[in-house]
């Protein structure tokens, strides 16, 4: 289980995350939602080690990971895919993934194109297949569609064999069709790998359709947590975020 306790991060006078205590059950699929500026990205930055909290704890299966380096947190089992793509655009999908697999195994990254370490390409192709990218294995990454570039970003995080995967707005910037294709792939991946998956999402149709549980942040604090049904009916969430009772309520 991933848990945070009393987590706090201030930027000047603003408490972006303010005494947040939350838990994410092993193997669960959770959406983190909230208005702009609620602290969602800061929350992910604190868990993944991009930011160090002012106070509080982050624990994975009881082990303290607070304040560890990003690399140490990845090794502990927390992966993250970003809103902004993080691959090498001039390399193919497979080459990018071989690099990630090899680095994760502590193998030298040099000479990878000509001499990939034994087993690394097979594992890279397996990961590509999990995200539906197998047919693009030899495509130069820069030539992928926007949606496939986001899938590659997730594949790169997956190559590091995380137990927890954080996805920051996986459908950002996508049209409706591409958006649902992405969500279907993410959901399939979650089922297949048995990950603890936590995602930030602004599209409430997606959130209510796929999340098992939802955590709502507002002004850096936990406004509500519960099942999609709990959240839809929560007066504080409706007032602060959803506006009217959610129209997509029957979609789930
Ligand atoms: N590096 C920073 N320096 C100063 N203030 C910051 C920094 N990062 C975030 N903040 C502030 O912290 C608060 C929370 O920001 P954060 O980006 O975490 O919210 P968010 O919920 O992810 O927003 P959005 O939905 O718009 O992405 C905001 O008031 C923001 O201006």
GROMACS .gro file of C-alpha atoms and ligand atoms in nm:
model
  283
    1UNK     CA    1   0.000   0.000   0.000
    2UNK     CA    2   0.112   0.353  -0.080
    3UNK     CA    3   0.037   0.592   0.204
    4UNK     CA    4   0.107   0.953   0.288
    5UNK     CA    5   0.068   1.105   0.630
    6UNK     CA    6   0.056   1.472   0.723
    7UNK     CA    7   0.221   1.562   0.394
    8UNK     CA    8   0.288   1.936   0.358
    9UNK     CA    9   0.459   2.150   0.096
   10UNK     CA   10   0.462   2.530   0.095
   11UNK     CA   11   0.567   2.765  -0.182
   12UNK     CA   12   0.620   3.097  -0.008
   13UNK     CA   13   0.292   3.169   0.167
   14UNK     CA   14   0.095   2.907  -0.029
   15UNK     CA   15   0.046   2.561   0.118
   16UNK     CA   16   0.019   2.366  -0.208
   17UNK     CA   17  -0.024   2.045  -0.006
   18UNK     CA   18  -0.143   2.098   0.348
   19UNK     CA   19  -0.135   1.808   0.595
   20UNK     CA   20  -0.260   1.545   0.351
   21UNK     CA   21  -0.312   1.192   0.484
   22UNK     CA   22  -0.424   0.934   0.229
   23UNK     CA   23  -0.378   0.566   0.145
   24UNK     CA   24  -0.390   0.381  -0.187
   25UNK     CA   25  -0.459   0.009  -0.154
   26UNK     CA   26  -0.227  -0.228  -0.337
   27UNK     CA   27  -0.373  -0.308  -0.678
   28UNK     CA   28  -0.631  -0.028  -0.671
   29UNK     CA   29  -0.718   0.217  -0.949
   30UNK     CA   30  -0.765   0.566  -0.805
   31UNK     CA   31  -0.836   0.905  -0.962
   32UNK     CA   32  -0.707   1.222  -0.797
   33UNK     CA   33  -0.928   1.515  -0.892
   34UNK     CA   34  -0.977   1.875  -0.788
   35UNK     CA   35  -0.994   2.231  -0.923
   36UNK     CA   36  -0.697   2.400  -1.090
   37UNK     CA   37  -0.430   2.477  -0.833
   38UNK     CA   38  -0.570   2.221  -0.586
   39UNK     CA   39  -0.225   2.067  -0.542
   40UNK     CA   40  -0.260   1.751  -0.752
   41UNK     CA   41   0.069   1.781  -0.943
   42UNK     CA   42   0.251   1.889  -0.628
   43UNK     CA   43   0.113   1.578  -0.457
   44UNK     CA   44   0.259   1.356  -0.732
   45UNK     CA   45   0.587   1.551  -0.719
   46UNK     CA   46   0.615   1.481  -0.347
   47UNK     CA   47   0.546   1.108  -0.387
   48UNK     CA   48   0.786   1.066  -0.680
   49UNK     CA   49   1.069   1.265  -0.519
   50UNK     CA   50   1.064   1.557  -0.764
   51UNK     CA   51   0.993   1.773  -0.457
   52UNK     CA   52   1.090   1.720  -0.094
   53UNK     CA   53   0.805   1.776   0.153
   54UNK     CA   54   0.837   2.034   0.431
   55UNK     CA   55   0.690   1.775   0.666
   56UNK     CA   56   0.504   1.447   0.664
   57UNK     CA   57   0.571   1.098   0.537
   58UNK     CA   58   0.543   0.893   0.220
   59UNK     CA   59   0.553   0.515   0.267
   60UNK     CA   60   0.538   0.222   0.031
   61UNK     CA   61   0.437  -0.105   0.193
   62UNK     CA   62   0.540   0.046   0.526
   63UNK     CA   63   0.890   0.150   0.412
   64UNK     CA   64   0.968   0.519   0.448
   65UNK     CA   65   1.058   0.678   0.113
   66UNK     CA   66   1.019   1.041   0.218
   67UNK     CA   67   1.302   1.261   0.095
   68UNK     CA   68   1.478   0.987  -0.105
   69UNK     CA   69   1.619   1.082  -0.446
   70UNK     CA   70   1.403   1.032  -0.754
   71UNK     CA   71   1.619   0.739  -0.862
   72UNK     CA   72   1.589   0.573  -0.521
   73UNK     CA   73   1.211   0.618  -0.528
   74UNK     CA   74   1.195   0.455  -0.872
   75UNK     CA   75   1.402   0.166  -0.735
   76UNK     CA   76   1.163   0.142  -0.440
   77UNK     CA   77   0.885   0.077  -0.692
   78UNK     CA   78   0.716   0.407  -0.776
   79UNK     CA   79   0.695   0.494  -1.144
   80UNK     CA   80   0.561   0.808  -1.303
   81UNK     CA   81   0.463   0.918  -1.651
   82UNK     CA   82   0.463   1.289  -1.716
   83UNK     CA   83   0.238   1.530  -1.899
   84UNK     CA   84   0.543   1.613  -2.109
   85UNK     CA   85   0.705   1.332  -2.306
   86UNK     CA   86   1.042   1.214  -2.174
   87UNK     CA   87   1.178   0.988  -2.449
   88UNK     CA   88   1.457   1.042  -2.703
   89UNK     CA   89   1.271   1.157  -3.018
   90UNK     CA   90   1.533   1.039  -3.268
   91UNK     CA   91   1.539   0.681  -3.135
   92UNK     CA   92   1.280   0.417  -3.220
   93UNK     CA   93   1.022   0.298  -2.971
   94UNK     CA   94   1.220  -0.023  -2.912
   95UNK     CA   95   1.551   0.164  -2.872
   96UNK     CA   96   1.400   0.395  -2.612
   97UNK     CA   97   1.257   0.100  -2.423
   98UNK     CA   98   1.578  -0.106  -2.446
   99UNK     CA   99   1.761   0.191  -2.294
  100UNK     CA  100   1.514   0.208  -2.004
  101UNK     CA  101   1.521  -0.169  -1.945
  102UNK     CA  102   1.902  -0.178  -1.955
  103UNK     CA  103   1.937   0.122  -1.725
  104UNK     CA  104   1.695  -0.037  -1.480
  105UNK     CA  105   1.902  -0.354  -1.481
  106UNK     CA  106   2.216  -0.153  -1.419
  107UNK     CA  107   2.353  -0.230  -1.764
  108UNK     CA  108   2.560   0.032  -1.945
  109UNK     CA  109   2.353   0.255  -2.170
  110UNK     CA  110   2.631   0.307  -2.428
  111UNK     CA  111   2.642   0.104  -2.753
  112UNK     CA  112   2.280   0.002  -2.702
  113UNK     CA  113   2.178   0.039  -3.063
  114UNK     CA  114   2.434  -0.211  -3.187
  115UNK     CA  115   2.473  -0.431  -2.884
  116UNK     CA  116   2.156  -0.438  -2.674
  117UNK     CA  117   2.211  -0.636  -2.354
  118UNK     CA  118   2.078  -0.993  -2.367
  119UNK     CA  119   1.708  -1.008  -2.289
  120UNK     CA  120   1.664  -0.632  -2.291
  121UNK     CA  121   1.505  -0.620  -2.638
  122UNK     CA  122   1.266  -0.903  -2.555
  123UNK     CA  123   1.157  -0.725  -2.240
  124UNK     CA  124   1.131  -0.393  -2.430
  125UNK     CA  125   0.901  -0.555  -2.688
  126UNK     CA  126   0.694  -0.713  -2.414
  127UNK     CA  127   0.642  -0.370  -2.255
  128UNK     CA  128   0.563  -0.215  -2.594
  129UNK     CA  129   0.302  -0.486  -2.647
  130UNK     CA  130   0.139  -0.414  -2.310
  131UNK     CA  131   0.070  -0.059  -2.427
  132UNK     CA  132  -0.038  -0.165  -2.777
  133UNK     CA  133   0.281  -0.025  -2.931
  134UNK     CA  134   0.426  -0.350  -3.069
  135UNK     CA  135   0.347  -0.256  -3.430
  136UNK     CA  136   0.540   0.070  -3.379
  137UNK     CA  137   0.849  -0.091  -3.224
  138UNK     CA  138   1.073   0.024  -3.509
  139UNK     CA  139   0.907   0.364  -3.557
  140UNK     CA  140   1.115   0.672  -3.477
  141UNK     CA  141   0.952   0.807  -3.162
  142UNK     CA  142   0.914   1.161  -3.298
  143UNK     CA  143   0.695   1.019  -3.578
  144UNK     CA  144   0.441   0.861  -3.341
  145UNK     CA  145   0.098   1.023  -3.299
  146UNK     CA  146   0.049   1.235  -2.988
  147UNK     CA  147  -0.146   0.954  -2.821
  148UNK     CA  148   0.119   0.692  -2.901
  149UNK     CA  149   0.390   0.924  -2.764
  150UNK     CA  150   0.199   0.935  -2.436
  151UNK     CA  151   0.172   0.555  -2.442
  152UNK     CA  152   0.549   0.536  -2.496
  153UNK     CA  153   0.596   0.759  -2.196
  154UNK     CA  154   0.390   0.518  -1.986
  155UNK     CA  155   0.579   0.222  -2.136
  156UNK     CA  156   0.908   0.382  -2.028
  157UNK     CA  157   0.780   0.410  -1.672
  158UNK     CA  158   0.661   0.050  -1.689
  159UNK     CA  159   1.001  -0.072  -1.810
  160UNK     CA  160   1.130   0.018  -1.464
  161UNK     CA  161   0.893  -0.242  -1.313
  162UNK     CA  162   0.700  -0.017  -1.075
  163UNK     CA  163   0.456  -0.146  -0.816
  164UNK     CA  164   0.284   0.193  -0.814
  165UNK     CA  165   0.233   0.395  -1.132
  166UNK     CA  166   0.141   0.765  -1.118
  167UNK     CA  167  -0.012   0.911  -1.435
  168UNK     CA  168  -0.045   1.288  -1.452
  169UNK     CA  169  -0.333   1.367  -1.690
  170UNK     CA  170  -0.273   1.080  -1.933
  171UNK     CA  171  -0.538   1.213  -2.176
  172UNK     CA  172  -0.428   1.579  -2.179
  173UNK     CA  173  -0.437   1.735  -2.524
  174UNK     CA  174  -0.618   1.442  -2.688
  175UNK     CA  175  -0.933   1.438  -2.898
  176UNK     CA  176  -1.230   1.226  -2.785
  177UNK     CA  177  -1.142   0.908  -2.977
  178UNK     CA  178  -0.775   0.912  -2.885
  179UNK     CA  179  -0.871   0.983  -2.524
  180UNK     CA  180  -1.088   0.674  -2.489
  181UNK     CA  181  -0.829   0.458  -2.665
  182UNK     CA  182  -0.571   0.576  -2.412
  183UNK     CA  183  -0.800   0.506  -2.119
  184UNK     CA  184  -0.887   0.162  -2.250
  185UNK     CA  185  -0.513   0.081  -2.277
  186UNK     CA  186  -0.440   0.213  -1.929
  187UNK     CA  187  -0.725   0.015  -1.780
  188UNK     CA  188  -0.613  -0.302  -1.959
  189UNK     CA  189  -0.257  -0.248  -1.837
  190UNK     CA  190  -0.378  -0.208  -1.480
  191UNK     CA  191  -0.571  -0.536  -1.501
  192UNK     CA  192  -0.286  -0.721  -1.672
  193UNK     CA  193   0.001  -0.611  -1.448
  194UNK     CA  194  -0.181  -0.579  -1.115
  195UNK     CA  195  -0.036  -0.235  -1.050
  196UNK     CA  196  -0.146   0.020  -0.797
  197UNK     CA  197  -0.246   0.293  -1.040
  198UNK     CA  198  -0.313   0.653  -0.943
  199UNK     CA  199  -0.406   0.908  -1.208
  200UNK     CA  200  -0.484   1.278  -1.218
  201UNK     CA  201  -0.768   1.355  -1.457
  202UNK     CA  202  -0.989   1.653  -1.534
  203UNK     CA  203  -1.238   1.469  -1.756
  204UNK     CA  204  -1.512   1.358  -1.518
  205UNK     CA  205  -1.664   1.113  -1.767
  206UNK     CA  206  -1.335   0.924  -1.763
  207UNK     CA  207  -1.297   0.949  -1.387
  208UNK     CA  208  -1.644   0.820  -1.313
  209UNK     CA  209  -1.619   0.551  -1.576
  210UNK     CA  210  -1.296   0.384  -1.467
  211UNK     CA  211  -1.187   0.485  -1.116
  212UNK     CA  212  -1.256   0.239  -0.836
  213UNK     CA  213  -1.197   0.509  -0.580
  214UNK     CA  214  -1.152   0.886  -0.598
  215UNK     CA  215  -0.958   1.134  -0.385
  216UNK     CA  216  -1.059   1.499  -0.414
  217UNK     CA  217  -0.808   1.771  -0.333
  218UNK     CA  218  -0.900   2.137  -0.284
  219UNK     CA  219  -0.666   2.414  -0.167
  220UNK     CA  220  -0.404   2.152  -0.080
  221UNK     CA  221  -0.633   1.951   0.146
  222UNK     CA  222  -0.838   1.634   0.111
  223UNK     CA  223  -1.193   1.748   0.043
  224UNK     CA  224  -1.338   1.400   0.003
  225UNK     CA  225  -1.251   1.039  -0.069
  226UNK     CA  226  -1.468   0.744  -0.163
  227UNK     CA  227  -1.626   0.552  -0.445
  228UNK     CA  228  -1.750   0.732  -0.757
  229UNK     CA  229  -2.104   0.714  -0.613
  230UNK     CA  230  -1.990   0.870  -0.284
  231UNK     CA  231  -1.809   1.150  -0.466
  232UNK     CA  232  -2.095   1.230  -0.704
  233UNK     CA  233  -2.330   1.269  -0.411
  234UNK     CA  234  -2.092   1.460  -0.184
  235UNK     CA  235  -2.230   1.815  -0.133
  236UNK     CA  236  -1.886   1.966  -0.061
  237UNK     CA  237  -1.745   1.820  -0.387
  238UNK     CA  238  -2.046   1.937  -0.586
  239UNK     CA  239  -2.009   2.287  -0.445
  240UNK     CA  240  -1.630   2.316  -0.480
  241UNK     CA  241  -1.574   2.125  -0.801
  242UNK     CA  242  -1.845   1.941  -0.987
  243UNK     CA  243  -2.094   2.230  -0.990
  244UNK     CA  244  -2.417   2.040  -1.043
  245UNK     CA  245  -2.470   1.671  -0.966
  246UNK     CA  246  -2.264   1.504  -1.235
  247UNK     CA  247  -2.453   1.454  -1.559
  248UNK     CA  248  -2.251   1.145  -1.651
  249UNK     CA  249  -2.372   0.966  -1.338
  250UNK     CA  250  -2.540   0.690  -1.536
  251UNK     CA  251  -2.233   0.625  -1.750
  252UNK     CA  252  -2.041   0.420  -1.493
  253LIG     N1  253   0.719   2.545  -0.819
  253LIG     C1  254   0.621   2.622  -0.767
  253LIG     N2  255   0.650   2.745  -0.718
  253LIG     C2  256   0.553   2.820  -0.664
  253LIG     N3  257   0.424   2.785  -0.652
  253LIG     C3  258   0.389   2.664  -0.700
  253LIG     C4  259   0.485   2.576  -0.760
  253LIG     N4  260   0.422   2.461  -0.796
  253LIG     C5  261   0.292   2.478  -0.761
  253LIG     N5  262   0.272   2.598  -0.704
  253LIG     C6  263   0.145   2.648  -0.651
  253LIG     O1  264   0.090   2.547  -0.568
  253LIG     C7  265  -0.050   2.536  -0.588
  253LIG     C8  266  -0.084   2.396  -0.634
  253LIG     O2  267  -0.035   2.378  -0.768
  253LIG     P1  268  -0.045   2.239  -0.846
  253LIG     O3  269   0.018   2.258  -0.979
  253LIG     O4  270   0.004   2.129  -0.760
  253LIG     O5  271  -0.204   2.224  -0.863
  253LIG     P2  272  -0.286   2.127  -0.960
  253LIG     O6  273  -0.403   2.077  -0.880
  253LIG     O7  274  -0.197   2.024  -1.019
  253LIG     O8  275  -0.337   2.227  -1.072
  253LIG     P3  276  -0.379   2.201  -1.226
  253LIG     O9  277  -0.505   2.119  -1.222
  253LIG    O10  278  -0.404   2.338  -1.278
  253LIG    O11  279  -0.265   2.130  -1.292
  253LIG     C9  280  -0.089   2.647  -0.685
  253LIG    O12  281  -0.127   2.759  -0.609
  253LIG    C10  282   0.040   2.672  -0.759
  253LIG    O13  283   0.045   2.806  -0.806
   0.00000   0.00000   0.00000
